[in-house]
């Protein structure tokens, strides 16, 4: 077998392995407004399992067309316990300090932003006239 034949076989095997990795073994979907979260159990090449968590966010253009931005986390078995523990701790912290009620512009149309212009020094605050206030939910 020559070098070219070996490369072709290796490339074919890589494509087959990629196809196997793309097959979800178990999946759940969480739709949350413009965001969708995909939780997938997948198999490694050694036939062990891992989890991918994908956030997909829909963006609409001015012309009405849209596109999605995706972010993915790969979570392997050896990290499950620590990841779960920290996630539980973080969610408990937020709920204990802010409760379950959602307080935001996006969820409450009558929500008012409170801007404070407290400056510790007595110097006047300079405002850059070219600055545009951008809400990151609009991006």
mmCIF file of N, CA, C and O in Angstrom, residues 22-97:
data_model
loop_
_atom_site.group_PDB
_atom_site.id
_atom_site.type_symbol
_atom_site.label_atom_id
_atom_site.label_comp_id
_atom_site.label_asym_id
_atom_site.label_seq_id
_atom_site.Cartn_x
_atom_site.Cartn_y
_atom_site.Cartn_z
ATOM 1 N N UNK A 22 -20.923 12.601 15.827
ATOM 2 C CA UNK A 22 -22.057 13.501 15.646
ATOM 3 C C UNK A 22 -23.379 12.856 16.044
ATOM 4 O O UNK A 22 -24.355 13.543 16.252
ATOM 5 N N UNK A 23 -23.424 11.545 16.148
ATOM 6 C CA UNK A 23 -24.648 10.865 16.556
ATOM 7 C C UNK A 23 -24.863 11.065 18.039
ATOM 8 O O UNK A 23 -24.014 10.735 18.855
ATOM 9 N N UNK A 24 -26.025 11.623 18.379
ATOM 10 C CA UNK A 24 -26.364 11.782 19.776
ATOM 11 C C UNK A 24 -26.916 10.475 20.298
ATOM 12 O O UNK A 24 -27.702 9.809 19.648
ATOM 13 N N UNK A 25 -26.515 10.119 21.504
ATOM 14 C CA UNK A 25 -27.002 8.913 22.151
ATOM 15 C C UNK A 25 -28.244 9.242 22.958
ATOM 16 O O UNK A 25 -29.184 8.470 23.017
ATOM 17 N N UNK A 26 -28.235 10.436 23.544
ATOM 18 C CA UNK A 26 -29.360 10.904 24.346
ATOM 19 C C UNK A 26 -29.347 12.423 24.270
ATOM 20 O O UNK A 26 -28.286 13.035 24.395
ATOM 21 N N UNK A 27 -30.500 13.059 24.049
ATOM 22 C CA UNK A 27 -30.551 14.515 23.877
ATOM 23 C C UNK A 27 -31.749 15.116 24.582
ATOM 24 O O UNK A 27 -32.805 14.486 24.671
ATOM 25 N N UNK A 28 -31.566 16.340 25.035
ATOM 26 C CA UNK A 28 -32.647 17.154 25.599
ATOM 27 C C UNK A 28 -32.470 18.568 25.060
ATOM 28 O O UNK A 28 -31.347 19.023 24.830
ATOM 29 N N UNK A 29 -33.594 19.283 24.899
ATOM 30 C CA UNK A 29 -33.557 20.652 24.393
ATOM 31 C C UNK A 29 -34.305 21.549 25.374
ATOM 32 O O UNK A 29 -35.374 21.201 25.856
ATOM 33 N N UNK A 30 -33.712 22.715 25.648
ATOM 34 C CA UNK A 30 -34.353 23.727 26.485
ATOM 35 C C UNK A 30 -34.470 24.996 25.662
ATOM 36 O O UNK A 30 -33.464 25.585 25.264
ATOM 37 N N UNK A 31 -35.694 25.403 25.361
ATOM 38 C CA UNK A 31 -35.918 26.637 24.615
ATOM 39 C C UNK A 31 -36.187 27.752 25.621
ATOM 40 O O UNK A 31 -37.019 27.608 26.503
ATOM 41 N N UNK A 32 -35.455 28.856 25.475
ATOM 42 C CA UNK A 32 -35.551 29.969 26.418
ATOM 43 C C UNK A 32 -35.488 31.283 25.643
ATOM 44 O O UNK A 32 -34.434 31.888 25.501
ATOM 45 N N UNK A 33 -36.622 31.711 25.107
ATOM 46 C CA UNK A 33 -36.658 32.946 24.319
ATOM 47 C C UNK A 33 -35.856 32.794 23.046
ATOM 48 O O UNK A 33 -36.060 31.861 22.281
ATOM 49 N N UNK A 34 -34.913 33.726 22.833
ATOM 50 C CA UNK A 34 -34.065 33.668 21.634
ATOM 51 C C UNK A 34 -32.959 32.636 21.765
ATOM 52 O O UNK A 34 -32.238 32.362 20.819
ATOM 53 N N UNK A 35 -32.811 32.090 22.944
ATOM 54 C CA UNK A 35 -31.756 31.097 23.187
ATOM 55 C C UNK A 35 -32.355 29.703 23.218
ATOM 56 O O UNK A 35 -33.455 29.497 23.708
ATOM 57 N N UNK A 36 -31.582 28.756 22.715
ATOM 58 C CA UNK A 36 -31.939 27.346 22.826
ATOM 59 C C UNK A 36 -30.697 26.627 23.337
ATOM 60 O O UNK A 36 -29.586 26.889 22.874
ATOM 61 N N UNK A 37 -30.909 25.754 24.313
ATOM 62 C CA UNK A 37 -29.811 24.977 24.883
ATOM 63 C C UNK A 37 -30.004 23.523 24.494
ATOM 64 O O UNK A 37 -31.081 22.967 24.674
ATOM 65 N N UNK A 38 -28.958 22.923 23.943
ATOM 66 C CA UNK A 38 -28.981 21.523 23.560
ATOM 67 C C UNK A 38 -28.047 20.757 24.491
ATOM 68 O O UNK A 38 -26.873 21.115 24.624
ATOM 69 N N UNK A 39 -28.566 19.737 25.127
ATOM 70 C CA UNK A 39 -27.774 18.862 25.991
ATOM 71 C C UNK A 39 -27.691 17.514 25.283
ATOM 72 O O UNK A 39 -28.723 16.880 25.044
ATOM 73 N N UNK A 40 -26.491 17.092 24.933
ATOM 74 C CA UNK A 40 -26.313 15.860 24.169
ATOM 75 C C UNK A 40 -25.298 14.944 24.827
ATOM 76 O O UNK A 40 -24.226 15.394 25.237
ATOM 77 N N UNK A 41 -25.648 13.673 24.914
ATOM 78 C CA UNK A 41 -24.675 12.652 25.300
ATOM 79 C C UNK A 41 -24.112 12.117 23.995
ATOM 80 O O UNK A 41 -24.852 11.745 23.093
ATOM 81 N N UNK A 42 -22.792 12.087 23.906
ATOM 82 C CA UNK A 42 -22.107 11.619 22.703
ATOM 83 C C UNK A 42 -21.076 10.569 23.091
ATOM 84 O O UNK A 42 -20.752 10.423 24.262
ATOM 85 N N UNK A 43 -20.563 9.870 22.107
ATOM 86 C CA UNK A 43 -19.564 8.831 22.353
ATOM 87 C C UNK A 43 -18.213 9.264 21.813
ATOM 88 O O UNK A 43 -18.122 9.870 20.746
ATOM 89 N N UNK A 44 -17.171 8.942 22.565
ATOM 90 C CA UNK A 44 -15.808 9.180 22.090
ATOM 91 C C UNK A 44 -15.431 8.069 21.117
ATOM 92 O O UNK A 44 -16.166 7.081 20.962
ATOM 93 N N UNK A 45 -14.281 8.186 20.521
ATOM 94 C CA UNK A 45 -13.791 7.133 19.619
ATOM 95 C C UNK A 45 -13.583 5.825 20.363
ATOM 96 O O UNK A 45 -13.690 4.749 19.786
ATOM 97 N N UNK A 46 -13.303 5.920 21.666
ATOM 98 C CA UNK A 46 -13.108 4.722 22.489
ATOM 99 C C UNK A 46 -14.436 4.193 23.040
ATOM 100 O O UNK A 46 -14.453 3.308 23.878
ATOM 101 N N UNK A 47 -15.549 4.772 22.579
ATOM 102 C CA UNK A 47 -16.898 4.389 22.977
ATOM 103 C C UNK A 47 -17.196 4.689 24.443
ATOM 104 O O UNK A 47 -17.951 3.984 25.099
ATOM 105 N N UNK A 48 -16.577 5.749 24.975
ATOM 106 C CA UNK A 48 -16.942 6.260 26.290
ATOM 107 C C UNK A 48 -17.886 7.431 26.044
ATOM 108 O O UNK A 48 -17.955 7.955 24.937
ATOM 109 N N UNK A 49 -18.619 7.858 27.056
ATOM 110 C CA UNK A 49 -19.592 8.937 26.870
ATOM 111 C C UNK A 49 -19.095 10.244 27.464
ATOM 112 O O UNK A 49 -18.342 10.272 28.431
ATOM 113 N N UNK A 50 -19.556 11.341 26.845
ATOM 114 C CA UNK A 50 -19.329 12.681 27.363
ATOM 115 C C UNK A 50 -20.561 13.510 27.021
ATOM 116 O O UNK A 50 -21.442 13.064 26.279
ATOM 117 N N UNK A 51 -20.638 14.705 27.570
ATOM 118 C CA UNK A 51 -21.799 15.575 27.355
ATOM 119 C C UNK A 51 -21.343 16.830 26.619
ATOM 120 O O UNK A 51 -20.283 17.378 26.917
ATOM 121 N N UNK A 52 -22.169 17.285 25.674
ATOM 122 C CA UNK A 52 -21.959 18.611 25.097
ATOM 123 C C UNK A 52 -23.168 19.455 25.472
ATOM 124 O O UNK A 52 -24.308 18.970 25.470
ATOM 125 N N UNK A 53 -22.901 20.694 25.812
ATOM 126 C CA UNK A 53 -23.961 21.670 26.082
ATOM 127 C C UNK A 53 -23.750 22.780 25.070
ATOM 128 O O UNK A 53 -22.685 23.407 25.031
ATOM 129 N N UNK A 54 -24.750 22.998 24.226
ATOM 130 C CA UNK A 54 -24.643 24.003 23.171
ATOM 131 C C UNK A 54 -25.686 25.078 23.385
ATOM 132 O O UNK A 54 -26.871 24.775 23.546
ATOM 133 N N UNK A 55 -25.236 26.342 23.408
ATOM 134 C CA UNK A 55 -26.160 27.469 23.449
ATOM 135 C C UNK A 55 -26.256 27.996 22.028
ATOM 136 O O UNK A 55 -25.241 28.286 21.398
ATOM 137 N N UNK A 56 -27.468 28.109 21.514
ATOM 138 C CA UNK A 56 -27.704 28.670 20.194
ATOM 139 C C UNK A 56 -28.597 29.895 20.374
ATOM 140 O O UNK A 56 -29.652 29.811 20.994
ATOM 141 N N UNK A 57 -28.143 31.029 19.858
ATOM 142 C CA UNK A 57 -28.894 32.276 20.020
ATOM 143 C C UNK A 57 -29.223 32.841 18.648
ATOM 144 O O UNK A 57 -28.358 32.944 17.785
ATOM 145 N N UNK A 58 -30.488 33.191 18.456
ATOM 146 C CA UNK A 58 -30.966 33.701 17.174
ATOM 147 C C UNK A 58 -30.798 35.220 17.113
ATOM 148 O O UNK A 58 -31.172 35.933 18.039
ATOM 149 N N UNK A 59 -30.224 35.694 16.013
ATOM 150 C CA UNK A 59 -30.054 37.119 15.764
ATOM 151 C C UNK A 59 -30.804 37.478 14.491
ATOM 152 O O UNK A 59 -30.632 36.828 13.471
ATOM 153 N N UNK A 60 -31.634 38.518 14.571
ATOM 154 C CA UNK A 60 -32.412 38.959 13.418
ATOM 155 C C UNK A 60 -31.788 40.230 12.850
ATOM 156 O O UNK A 60 -31.490 41.162 13.583
ATOM 157 N N UNK A 61 -31.599 40.232 11.542
ATOM 158 C CA UNK A 61 -31.026 41.389 10.847
ATOM 159 C C UNK A 61 -32.138 42.390 10.528
ATOM 160 O O UNK A 61 -33.325 42.061 10.587
ATOM 161 N N UNK A 62 -31.743 43.607 10.162
ATOM 162 C CA UNK A 62 -32.717 44.649 9.813
ATOM 163 C C UNK A 62 -33.591 44.254 8.629
ATOM 164 O O UNK A 62 -34.742 44.651 8.535
ATOM 165 N N UNK A 63 -33.041 43.466 7.703
ATOM 166 C CA UNK A 63 -33.801 43.060 6.513
ATOM 167 C C UNK A 63 -34.728 41.879 6.780
ATOM 168 O O UNK A 63 -35.387 41.376 5.875
ATOM 169 N N UNK A 64 -34.782 41.418 8.030
ATOM 170 C CA UNK A 64 -35.661 40.301 8.372
ATOM 171 C C UNK A 64 -34.984 38.941 8.348
ATOM 172 O O UNK A 64 -35.531 37.967 8.843
ATOM 173 N N UNK A 65 -33.809 38.870 7.750
ATOM 174 C CA UNK A 65 -33.084 37.600 7.741
ATOM 175 C C UNK A 65 -32.527 37.350 9.145
ATOM 176 O O UNK A 65 -32.497 38.253 9.992
ATOM 177 N N UNK A 66 -32.094 36.147 9.396
ATOM 178 C CA UNK A 66 -31.558 35.845 10.715
ATOM 179 C C UNK A 66 -30.418 34.849 10.618
ATOM 180 O O UNK A 66 -30.225 34.201 9.602
ATOM 181 N N UNK A 67 -29.649 34.785 11.692
ATOM 182 C CA UNK A 67 -28.573 33.809 11.804
ATOM 183 C C UNK A 67 -28.465 33.381 13.260
ATOM 184 O O UNK A 67 -29.057 33.995 14.144
ATOM 185 N N UNK A 68 -27.732 32.317 13.494
ATOM 186 C CA UNK A 68 -27.554 31.786 14.840
ATOM 187 C C UNK A 68 -26.087 31.827 15.222
ATOM 188 O O UNK A 68 -25.214 31.592 14.389
ATOM 189 N N UNK A 69 -25.811 32.134 16.482
ATOM 190 C CA UNK A 69 -24.466 32.018 17.028
ATOM 191 C C UNK A 69 -24.509 30.878 18.031
ATOM 192 O O UNK A 69 -25.441 30.780 18.832
ATOM 193 N N UNK A 70 -23.501 30.021 17.967
ATOM 194 C CA UNK A 70 -23.474 28.854 18.848
ATOM 195 C C UNK A 70 -22.205 28.840 19.683
ATOM 196 O O UNK A 70 -21.136 29.202 19.207
ATOM 197 N N UNK A 71 -22.369 28.416 20.923
ATOM 198 C CA UNK A 71 -21.254 28.219 21.835
ATOM 199 C C UNK A 71 -21.414 26.832 22.440
ATOM 200 O O UNK A 71 -22.510 26.442 22.821
ATOM 201 N N UNK A 72 -20.314 26.108 22.527
ATOM 202 C CA UNK A 72 -20.390 24.716 22.966
ATOM 203 C C UNK A 72 -19.424 24.445 24.098
ATOM 204 O O UNK A 72 -18.299 24.935 24.092
ATOM 205 N N UNK A 73 -19.876 23.641 25.063
ATOM 206 C CA UNK A 73 -19.052 23.173 26.172
ATOM 207 C C UNK A 73 -18.997 21.655 26.085
ATOM 208 O O UNK A 73 -20.022 21.000 25.901
ATOM 209 N N UNK A 74 -17.796 21.116 26.219
ATOM 210 C CA UNK A 74 -17.619 19.662 26.273
ATOM 211 C C UNK A 74 -17.368 19.304 27.733
ATOM 212 O O UNK A 74 -16.469 19.867 28.361
ATOM 213 N N UNK A 75 -18.149 18.374 28.256
ATOM 214 C CA UNK A 75 -18.034 17.990 29.655
ATOM 215 C C UNK A 75 -17.778 16.487 29.736
ATOM 216 O O UNK A 75 -18.607 15.683 29.294
ATOM 217 N N UNK A 76 -16.621 16.147 30.296
ATOM 218 C CA UNK A 76 -16.211 14.744 30.375
ATOM 219 C C UNK A 76 -16.491 14.176 31.761
ATOM 220 O O UNK A 76 -16.572 14.918 32.743
ATOM 221 N N UNK A 77 -16.644 12.849 31.824
ATOM 222 C CA UNK A 77 -17.053 12.166 33.056
ATOM 223 C C UNK A 77 -16.213 12.549 34.260
ATOM 224 O O UNK A 77 -16.745 12.705 35.356
ATOM 225 N N UNK A 78 -14.917 12.699 34.073
ATOM 226 C CA UNK A 78 -14.055 12.994 35.212
ATOM 227 C C UNK A 78 -14.352 14.366 35.827
ATOM 228 O O UNK A 78 -13.946 14.646 36.949
ATOM 229 N N UNK A 79 -15.094 15.214 35.103
ATOM 230 C CA UNK A 79 -15.431 16.548 35.600
ATOM 231 C C UNK A 79 -16.884 16.662 36.076
ATOM 232 O O UNK A 79 -17.273 17.722 36.573
ATOM 233 N N UNK A 80 -17.691 15.625 35.902
ATOM 234 C CA UNK A 80 -19.117 15.693 36.233
ATOM 235 C C UNK A 80 -19.367 16.144 37.672
ATOM 236 O O UNK A 80 -20.166 17.052 37.917
ATOM 237 N N UNK A 81 -18.740 15.497 38.646
ATOM 238 C CA UNK A 81 -19.020 15.774 40.059
ATOM 239 C C UNK A 81 -18.676 17.228 40.410
ATOM 240 O O UNK A 81 -19.498 17.938 41.012
ATOM 241 N N UNK A 82 -17.491 17.673 40.031
ATOM 242 C CA UNK A 82 -17.078 19.042 40.352
ATOM 243 C C UNK A 82 -17.955 20.063 39.626
ATOM 244 O O UNK A 82 -18.363 21.075 40.204
ATOM 245 N N UNK A 83 -18.264 19.814 38.360
ATOM 246 C CA UNK A 83 -19.106 20.709 37.579
ATOM 247 C C UNK A 83 -20.492 20.819 38.217
ATOM 248 O O UNK A 83 -21.007 21.914 38.429
ATOM 249 N N UNK A 84 -21.073 19.684 38.549
ATOM 250 C CA UNK A 84 -22.398 19.641 39.161
ATOM 251 C C UNK A 84 -22.413 20.371 40.503
ATOM 252 O O UNK A 84 -23.333 21.131 40.802
ATOM 253 N N UNK A 85 -21.380 20.142 41.305
ATOM 254 C CA UNK A 85 -21.287 20.784 42.617
ATOM 255 C C UNK A 85 -21.213 22.304 42.488
ATOM 256 O O UNK A 85 -21.920 23.034 43.182
ATOM 257 N N UNK A 86 -20.372 22.788 41.585
ATOM 258 C CA UNK A 86 -20.226 24.239 41.404
ATOM 259 C C UNK A 86 -21.494 24.837 40.807
ATOM 260 O O UNK A 86 -21.938 25.912 41.227
ATOM 261 N N UNK A 87 -22.111 24.162 39.834
ATOM 262 C CA UNK A 87 -23.353 24.665 39.247
ATOM 263 C C UNK A 87 -24.443 24.767 40.308
ATOM 264 O O UNK A 87 -25.158 25.773 40.384
ATOM 265 N N UNK A 88 -24.561 23.748 41.142
ATOM 266 C CA UNK A 88 -25.558 23.768 42.218
ATOM 267 C C UNK A 88 -25.275 24.910 43.194
ATOM 268 O O UNK A 88 -26.182 25.629 43.603
ATOM 269 N N UNK A 89 -24.008 25.096 43.558
ATOM 270 C CA UNK A 89 -23.624 26.173 44.474
ATOM 271 C C UNK A 89 -23.940 27.545 43.875
ATOM 272 O O UNK A 89 -24.470 28.431 44.558
ATOM 273 N N UNK A 90 -23.635 27.726 42.608
ATOM 274 C CA UNK A 90 -23.868 29.020 41.952
ATOM 275 C C UNK A 90 -25.359 29.322 41.817
ATOM 276 O O UNK A 90 -25.790 30.457 42.053
ATOM 277 N N UNK A 91 -26.152 28.327 41.415
ATOM 278 C CA UNK A 91 -27.591 28.567 41.274
ATOM 279 C C UNK A 91 -28.221 28.834 42.634
ATOM 280 O O UNK A 91 -29.084 29.709 42.760
ATOM 281 N N UNK A 92 -27.790 28.118 43.680
ATOM 282 C CA UNK A 92 -28.313 28.356 45.032
ATOM 283 C C UNK A 92 -27.966 29.770 45.486
ATOM 284 O O UNK A 92 -28.799 30.468 46.087
ATOM 285 N N UNK A 93 -26.758 30.222 45.192
ATOM 286 C CA UNK A 93 -26.335 31.571 45.564
ATOM 287 C C UNK A 93 -27.249 32.618 44.932
ATOM 288 O O UNK A 93 -27.741 33.525 45.608
ATOM 289 N N UNK A 94 -27.476 32.493 43.631
ATOM 290 C CA UNK A 94 -28.318 33.460 42.925
ATOM 291 C C UNK A 94 -29.736 33.445 43.491
ATOM 292 O O UNK A 94 -30.310 34.492 43.798
ATOM 293 N N UNK A 95 -30.317 32.271 43.655
ATOM 294 C CA UNK A 95 -31.694 32.176 44.158
ATOM 295 C C UNK A 95 -31.803 32.666 45.596
ATOM 296 O O UNK A 95 -32.792 33.318 45.958
ATOM 297 N N UNK A 96 -30.806 32.393 46.433
ATOM 298 C CA UNK A 96 -30.830 32.852 47.828
ATOM 299 C C UNK A 96 -30.674 34.360 47.940
ATOM 300 O O UNK A 96 -31.229 34.973 48.840
ATOM 301 N N UNK A 97 -29.911 34.969 47.016
ATOM 302 C CA UNK A 97 -29.672 36.407 47.086
ATOM 303 C C UNK A 97 -30.681 37.235 46.292
ATOM 304 O O UNK A 97 -30.928 38.386 46.628
#
